[in-house]
CSV table of C-alpha atoms and ligand atoms in Angstrom, one decimal:
chain,number,residue,atom,x,y,z
I,1,MET,CA,34.3,44.8,24.7
I,2,LEU,CA,36.1,44.0,21.5
I,3,CYS,CA,38.8,46.3,19.9
I,4,ILE,CA,39.1,46.4,16.2
I,5,SER,CA,41.4,48.9,13.7
I,6,ALA,CA,39.3,51.5,11.3
I,7,GLU,CA,41.2,49.3,8.6
I,8,GLU,CA,39.3,46.4,9.8
I,9,PHE,CA,36.1,47.6,10.4
I,10,LEU,CA,35.9,49.5,7.1
I,11,PHE,CA,36.7,46.3,5.4
I,12,TRP,CA,34.3,44.1,7.4
I,13,LYS,CA,31.4,47.1,7.2
I,14,LYS,CA,31.9,47.0,3.3
I,15,LYS,CA,31.6,43.3,3.0
I,16,GLN,CA,28.5,43.5,4.9
I,17,LEU,CA,26.8,46.0,2.7
I,18,SER,CA,27.9,44.0,-0.6
I,19,LYS,CA,25.4,41.2,0.7
I,20,GLY,CA,22.7,43.9,0.6
I,21,GLY,CA,20.6,46.3,2.8
I,22,ASP,CA,21.0,50.1,3.0
I,23,GLN,CA,23.7,52.1,5.0
I,24,GLN,CA,21.5,53.7,7.4
I,25,SER,CA,19.8,50.0,8.7
I,26,PHE,CA,23.5,49.2,9.0
I,27,ALA,CA,24.3,52.2,11.0
I,28,VAL,CA,21.5,51.7,13.5
I,29,LEU,CA,22.7,47.8,13.9
I,30,LEU,CA,26.3,49.1,14.6
I,31,ASP,CA,24.9,51.6,17.2
I,32,CYS,CA,22.1,49.6,18.9
I,33,ILE,CA,24.1,46.5,19.1
I,34,GLY,CA,27.8,47.4,18.4
I,35,GLY,CA,27.7,50.2,20.6
I,36,ILE,CA,29.4,52.4,17.8
I,37,SER,CA,27.5,55.7,17.8
I,38,THR,CA,26.9,57.4,14.4
I,39,ASN,CA,29.2,59.9,15.5
I,40,ASP,CA,32.0,57.4,16.0
I,41,GLN,CA,31.3,55.5,12.7
I,42,ASN,CA,31.6,58.8,10.3
I,43,LEU,CA,35.0,59.6,12.4
I,44,VAL,CA,36.4,56.6,11.0
I,45,ASN,CA,36.2,57.8,7.5
I,46,ILE,CA,38.4,60.7,8.5
I,47,ASN,CA,40.4,59.1,11.0
I,48,PRO,CA,41.8,55.6,9.6
I,49,LYS,CA,44.4,55.5,12.9
I,50,LYS,CA,40.9,55.3,15.0
I,51,VAL,CA,40.4,52.4,17.0
I,52,LEU,CA,36.5,51.5,17.7
I,53,TYR,CA,35.7,49.5,21.0
I,54,PHE,CA,32.4,47.4,20.0
I,55,LYS,CA,30.0,45.7,22.8
I,56,LYS,CA,29.7,42.5,20.9
I,57,ASN,CA,31.7,40.7,18.4
I,58,LEU,CA,31.5,40.9,14.8
I,59,VAL,CA,30.4,37.4,14.3
I,60,PHE,CA,27.4,37.9,16.3
I,61,LEU,CA,26.5,41.1,14.5
I,62,GLU,CA,26.7,39.8,10.8
I,63,SER,CA,24.5,37.2,12.3
I,64,VAL,CA,22.1,40.0,13.1
I,65,TRP,CA,22.4,41.6,9.4
I,66,ASP,CA,22.0,38.4,7.8
I,67,ASP,CA,18.9,37.5,9.6
I,68,HIS,CA,17.8,41.2,8.2
I,69,LEU,CA,18.5,40.7,4.9
I,70,LEU,CA,17.5,36.9,4.8
I,71,ASN,CA,13.8,37.3,6.4
I,72,SER,CA,13.4,41.4,5.5
I,73,CYS,CA,12.7,41.8,9.2
I,74,PRO,CA,12.8,45.8,9.9
I,75,ILE,CA,16.8,46.3,11.5
I,76,GLN,CA,14.8,48.3,14.2
I,77,TYR,CA,12.6,45.1,15.3
I,78,LEU,CA,15.9,43.0,15.9
I,79,CYS,CA,17.9,45.6,17.6
I,80,GLY,CA,14.3,46.6,19.5
I,81,ILE,CA,15.3,50.2,18.7
I,82,THR,CA,14.8,53.0,16.8
I,83,PHE,CA,15.8,56.6,16.1
I,84,TRP,CA,12.9,59.4,15.9
I,85,ARG,CA,14.0,63.5,16.2
I,86,ASP,CA,16.3,63.3,18.8
I,87,LEU,CA,14.7,60.5,20.4
I,88,LYS,CA,15.9,56.5,21.0
I,89,LEU,CA,12.5,54.7,21.5
I,90,LYS,CA,12.3,51.1,22.2
I,91,VAL,CA,10.2,49.5,19.5
I,92,THR,CA,8.7,45.9,19.1
I,93,ASN,CA,6.4,44.4,16.8
I,94,LYS,CA,3.4,45.6,18.7
I,95,VAL,CA,4.3,49.1,17.7
I,96,LEU,CA,4.8,50.7,13.9
I,97,ILE,CA,8.3,52.0,13.6
I,98,PRO,CA,7.7,55.6,13.6
I,99,ARG,CA,8.4,57.2,10.1
I,100,SER,CA,10.8,59.9,9.2
I,101,GLU,CA,8.0,61.9,7.7
I,102,THR,CA,6.0,61.9,10.9
I,103,GLU,CA,8.7,63.9,12.2
I,104,LEU,CA,7.0,66.9,10.7
I,105,ILE,CA,4.1,66.9,12.3
I,106,VAL,CA,6.1,67.8,15.6
I,107,ASP,CA,7.3,70.8,13.5
I,108,ILE,CA,3.8,71.6,12.5
I,109,VAL,CA,2.7,71.9,16.2
I,110,PHE,CA,6.2,74.4,16.7
I,111,ASN,CA,4.5,76.8,13.9
I,112,ILE,CA,1.2,76.8,15.8
I,113,PHE,CA,2.6,77.2,19.6
I,114,ARG,CA,5.7,79.3,18.7
I,115,LYS,CA,6.7,79.6,22.4
I,116,LYS,CA,8.1,76.4,24.5
I,117,SER,CA,6.6,78.3,27.5
I,118,GLU,CA,3.1,77.6,26.1
I,119,LYS,CA,0.4,76.1,28.1
I,120,PHE,CA,-1.8,74.0,25.8
I,121,PHE,CA,-3.5,71.1,26.3
I,122,PHE,CA,-3.2,68.4,23.6
I,123,ALA,CA,-4.8,64.6,22.8
I,124,GLU,CA,-2.5,62.2,20.3
I,125,LEU,CA,-5.1,59.2,19.2
I,126,GLY,CA,-3.0,56.2,18.1
I,127,THR,CA,0.4,56.6,19.8
I,128,GLY,CA,2.0,53.5,19.0
I,129,SER,CA,5.7,53.9,20.2
I,130,GLY,CA,4.6,57.1,21.8
I,131,ALA,CA,7.0,59.3,19.2
I,132,ILE,CA,4.9,62.5,18.7
I,133,SER,CA,3.4,62.8,22.1
I,134,ILE,CA,6.7,62.3,23.7
I,135,ALA,CA,8.4,64.8,21.7
I,136,LEU,CA,5.8,67.2,22.2
I,137,ALA,CA,5.3,66.8,26.1
I,138,LEU,CA,9.2,67.1,26.2
I,139,ALA,CA,9.5,70.6,23.8
I,140,TYR,CA,6.4,71.8,26.0
I,141,PRO,CA,7.0,71.0,29.6
I,142,LEU,CA,4.2,73.3,30.8
I,143,SER,CA,1.8,71.6,28.6
I,144,GLU,CA,-0.1,68.5,29.4
I,145,GLY,CA,-1.1,65.8,27.0
I,146,VAL,CA,-3.0,62.6,26.7
I,147,ALA,CA,-2.2,60.0,24.3
I,148,THR,CA,-4.6,57.0,23.4
I,149,ASP,CA,-4.3,53.8,21.7
I,150,ILE,CA,-6.6,50.5,21.3
I,151,ASP,CA,-3.6,48.1,21.8
I,152,GLN,CA,-2.2,48.0,25.4
I,153,ASN,CA,0.9,46.4,24.7
I,154,ALA,CA,1.8,49.4,22.1
I,155,LEU,CA,0.4,51.4,25.2
I,156,GLU,CA,3.2,49.9,27.7
I,157,ILE,CA,6.1,50.4,24.9
I,158,ALA,CA,5.3,54.1,24.7
I,159,THR,CA,4.9,54.2,28.5
I,160,LYS,CA,8.5,53.0,29.0
I,161,ASN,CA,10.0,55.2,26.0
I,162,TYR,CA,8.1,58.4,27.9
I,163,LYS,CA,10.0,57.0,31.3
I,164,ASN,CA,13.2,56.8,29.7
I,165,SER,CA,13.0,59.9,27.9
I,166,SER,CA,12.1,62.2,30.3
I,167,LYS,CA,11.4,63.3,34.0
I,168,GLN,CA,8.3,65.0,33.3
I,169,SER,CA,5.1,64.0,34.6
I,170,ASN,CA,2.8,65.7,31.8
I,171,LEU,CA,1.9,63.2,29.7
I,172,LYS,CA,-0.6,60.5,30.1
I,173,PHE,CA,-1.8,57.0,28.5
I,174,PHE,CA,-5.1,55.7,27.8
I,175,CYS,CA,-6.3,52.8,26.3
I,176,GLY,CA,-9.2,52.5,23.7
I,177,ASN,CA,-10.7,53.1,20.4
I,178,TRP,CA,-9.9,56.6,19.4
I,179,TRP,CA,-11.6,59.4,21.2
I,180,SER,CA,-13.8,57.1,23.8
I,181,PRO,CA,-11.0,56.8,26.4
I,182,LEU,CA,-11.2,61.3,26.7
I,183,GLU,CA,-14.5,61.6,27.3
I,184,SER,CA,-13.7,63.5,30.7
I,185,PHE,CA,-11.9,65.9,28.5
I,186,LYS,CA,-14.3,66.9,26.3
I,187,GLY,CA,-14.2,70.1,24.8
I,188,LYS,CA,-10.9,71.0,26.8
I,189,LEU,CA,-8.4,70.7,24.1
I,190,ASP,CA,-6.5,72.8,22.1
I,191,LEU,CA,-4.9,70.8,19.7
I,192,ALA,CA,-5.4,66.6,18.4
I,193,ILE,CA,-2.9,64.8,16.7
I,194,SER,CA,-3.3,61.6,14.9
I,195,ASN,CA,-1.6,59.4,12.4
I,196,PRO,CA,-3.9,57.0,11.9
I,197,PRO,CA,-4.0,53.7,9.9
I,198,TYR,CA,-4.6,54.6,6.7
I,199,ILE,CA,-3.8,52.5,4.1
I,200,PRO,CA,-6.8,51.3,1.6
I,201,ARG,CA,-6.9,47.5,1.6
I,202,CYS,CA,-6.0,46.6,-1.6
I,203,THR,CA,-2.6,48.6,-1.0
I,204,TYR,CA,-2.3,46.8,2.0
I,205,GLU,CA,-2.4,43.7,0.3
I,206,LYS,CA,0.7,44.9,-1.9
I,207,LEU,CA,2.8,46.3,0.6
I,208,PRO,CA,6.4,45.1,0.8
I,209,LYS,CA,7.2,42.1,3.0
I,210,GLU,CA,9.3,44.1,5.5
I,211,VAL,CA,6.0,46.0,6.8
I,212,LYS,CA,3.4,43.6,5.5
I,213,ASN,CA,4.9,40.9,7.6
I,214,PHE,CA,6.3,42.6,10.4
I,215,GLU,CA,4.2,45.8,11.4
I,216,PRO,CA,0.8,45.3,13.1
I,217,LYS,CA,-2.0,45.3,10.7
I,218,VAL,CA,-3.8,47.5,13.2
I,219,ALA,CA,-1.4,50.2,12.7
I,220,LEU,CA,-1.8,50.3,9.3
I,221,LEU,CA,-4.8,49.1,7.3
I,222,GLY,CA,-7.5,52.2,7.3
I,223,GLY,CA,-10.5,50.0,5.9
I,224,GLU,CA,-11.6,49.3,2.1
I,225,ASP,CA,-10.7,53.2,1.2
I,226,GLY,CA,-8.1,53.9,4.1
I,227,LEU,CA,-10.2,56.6,5.6
I,228,LYS,CA,-12.3,54.5,7.9
I,229,HIS,CA,-10.7,55.9,10.9
I,230,ILE,CA,-9.5,59.1,9.7
I,231,ARG,CA,-13.9,60.1,9.2
I,232,GLU,CA,-14.5,58.8,12.5
I,233,ILE,CA,-11.4,60.8,14.1
I,234,ILE,CA,-13.0,63.9,12.1
I,235,GLN,CA,-16.5,63.5,13.1
I,236,LYS,CA,-15.9,63.2,16.8
I,237,ALA,CA,-13.4,66.1,16.9
I,238,PRO,CA,-15.7,68.9,17.5
I,239,LEU,CA,-16.9,67.5,20.9
I,240,PHE,CA,-13.5,67.7,22.3
I,241,LEU,CA,-11.7,70.7,20.7
I,242,LYS,CA,-12.2,73.9,22.5
I,243,GLU,CA,-13.9,76.5,19.7
I,244,LYS,CA,-10.6,77.4,17.5
I,245,GLY,CA,-8.8,74.0,18.4
I,246,TRP,CA,-6.5,72.4,16.2
I,247,LEU,CA,-6.8,68.9,14.6
I,248,ILE,CA,-3.5,67.5,12.7
I,249,LEU,CA,-3.8,64.4,10.6
I,250,GLU,CA,-1.4,62.3,9.2
I,251,ASN,CA,-2.4,60.8,5.8
I,252,HIS,CA,-1.6,58.7,2.7
I,253,PHE,CA,-0.1,60.3,-0.4
I,254,ASP,CA,-3.6,60.8,-2.5
I,255,GLN,CA,-5.9,61.4,0.4
I,256,SER,CA,-5.3,65.2,1.4
I,257,GLU,CA,-8.2,66.5,-0.7
I,258,LYS,CA,-10.4,64.2,0.8
I,259,VAL,CA,-9.7,64.8,4.3
I,260,LYS,CA,-10.2,68.4,3.4
I,261,GLN,CA,-13.6,67.5,2.4
I,262,ILE,CA,-14.6,66.1,5.4
I,263,LEU,CA,-13.2,68.4,7.4
I,264,ILE,CA,-15.3,71.1,5.6
I,265,GLU,CA,-18.1,68.8,6.2
I,266,ASN,CA,-17.5,68.6,10.1
I,267,LYS,CA,-17.1,72.9,10.4
I,268,PHE,CA,-13.2,73.1,10.2
I,269,THR,CA,-12.0,76.2,9.0
I,270,ALA,CA,-8.6,77.5,8.1
I,271,ILE,CA,-7.8,74.1,6.4
I,272,GLU,CA,-4.3,73.8,4.9
I,273,ILE,CA,-2.7,70.7,3.1
I,274,LEU,CA,1.1,70.5,3.9
I,275,LYS,CA,3.7,68.7,2.1
I,276,ASP,CA,6.5,66.3,3.6
I,277,LEU,CA,9.8,66.5,2.4
I,278,SER,CA,8.9,64.9,-0.9
I,279,GLY,CA,6.4,67.3,-2.1
I,280,ILE,CA,3.4,65.0,-1.2
I,281,GLY,CA,0.7,66.5,0.3
I,282,ARG,CA,0.9,64.2,3.5
I,283,PHE,CA,-0.5,66.6,7.0
I,284,THR,CA,-4.1,68.3,6.4
I,285,ILE,CA,-5.1,70.4,9.5
I,286,GLY,CA,-7.8,72.8,10.3
I,287,ARG,CA,-9.4,74.7,13.4
I,288,TYR,CA,-12.8,73.8,14.7
I,289,LYS,CA,-14.8,76.5,13.7
V,1,SAM,C1,0.0,54.6,11.8
V,1,SAM,S1,-0.1,54.0,13.6
V,1,SAM,C2,0.9,55.5,14.4
V,1,SAM,C3,1.9,55.4,15.2
V,1,SAM,C4,2.3,56.7,16.1
V,1,SAM,N1,1.6,57.4,16.5
V,1,SAM,C5,3.5,56.9,15.0
V,1,SAM,O1,3.3,58.2,14.3
V,1,SAM,O2,4.1,56.6,14.6
V,1,SAM,C6,-1.6,54.0,14.0
V,1,SAM,C7,-2.0,53.9,15.4
V,1,SAM,O3,-3.2,53.3,15.8
V,1,SAM,C8,-3.4,52.5,16.8
V,1,SAM,N2,-4.9,52.5,16.4
V,1,SAM,C9,-5.6,51.7,15.5
V,1,SAM,N3,-6.8,51.7,15.9
V,1,SAM,C10,-7.5,52.4,16.5
V,1,SAM,C11,-8.2,52.4,17.0
V,1,SAM,N4,-9.6,52.3,16.7
V,1,SAM,N5,-8.5,53.2,18.5
V,1,SAM,C12,-7.1,53.7,18.5
V,1,SAM,N6,-6.3,53.4,18.3
V,1,SAM,C13,-5.6,52.7,17.4
V,1,SAM,C14,-2.5,51.6,16.1
V,1,SAM,O4,-2.6,50.4,17.3
V,1,SAM,C15,-1.3,52.3,15.6
V,1,SAM,O5,-0.4,52.3,17.0
């Protein structure tokens, strides 16, 4: 345990941020490796007499920060942790770092199933770190969920995250291609959710290096036009959803109208395009008949 005065800390922090990077990533580093919560980081600004107790010394923290700046490796992978909604999730380069815009999927579900005591059966396709499914399983303890991914390594991380976040047992994980591990649940789902890989190939090739060099390609690339996986998920959804069951999809900034069309072609109704906090049509939702 290393004890540092607020003054010393603020001077050191300023020096680190002057080298580059953003405040938010620096806060993640301080919290996850330094052991200084964001609350304590903020209190330092209003209480200069405060003393901070670090779990690691500043030389070590500085070496991680320099690695992040030099190699563009996301700080979440270097720390092995990310924060998403109220969850603290383990992440490695086997899973996509769950994005803040995806947090809204949980709010969309809250608007559909308004009582936390509701009992429904949901599936998440392509769960990655497990973020969405874990948030839903925790929020609706009487509901049951199943979450799939094609990558067994991702599922191992999702399973650990679920065990670390919850003592419940209302979420199960299955490995396989989209709907295929869920054959025994045909016609039983009230809700299916997916944030599938949706980046078109030409956009993928031009992604910033902190994404392209570190995050899994299988989590990002959506075929030539970005819609390969979305098409497959929508086309098979009617076999698995109950009548009037909901499908919620996240898509790329310019895909909503196309996704809406694919939903219409597959007999979905009540289709809506919902915006993210930047005003982008990021989610397309509908009901099966
Ligand atoms: C964009 S990431 C979303 C991860 C997580 N749900 C989130 O929102 O942060 C897409 C996920 O779909 C998985 N995936 C890709 N192709 C798949 C397939 N054919 N079947 C099932 N999962 C797949 C990837 O491994 C990845 O975890």
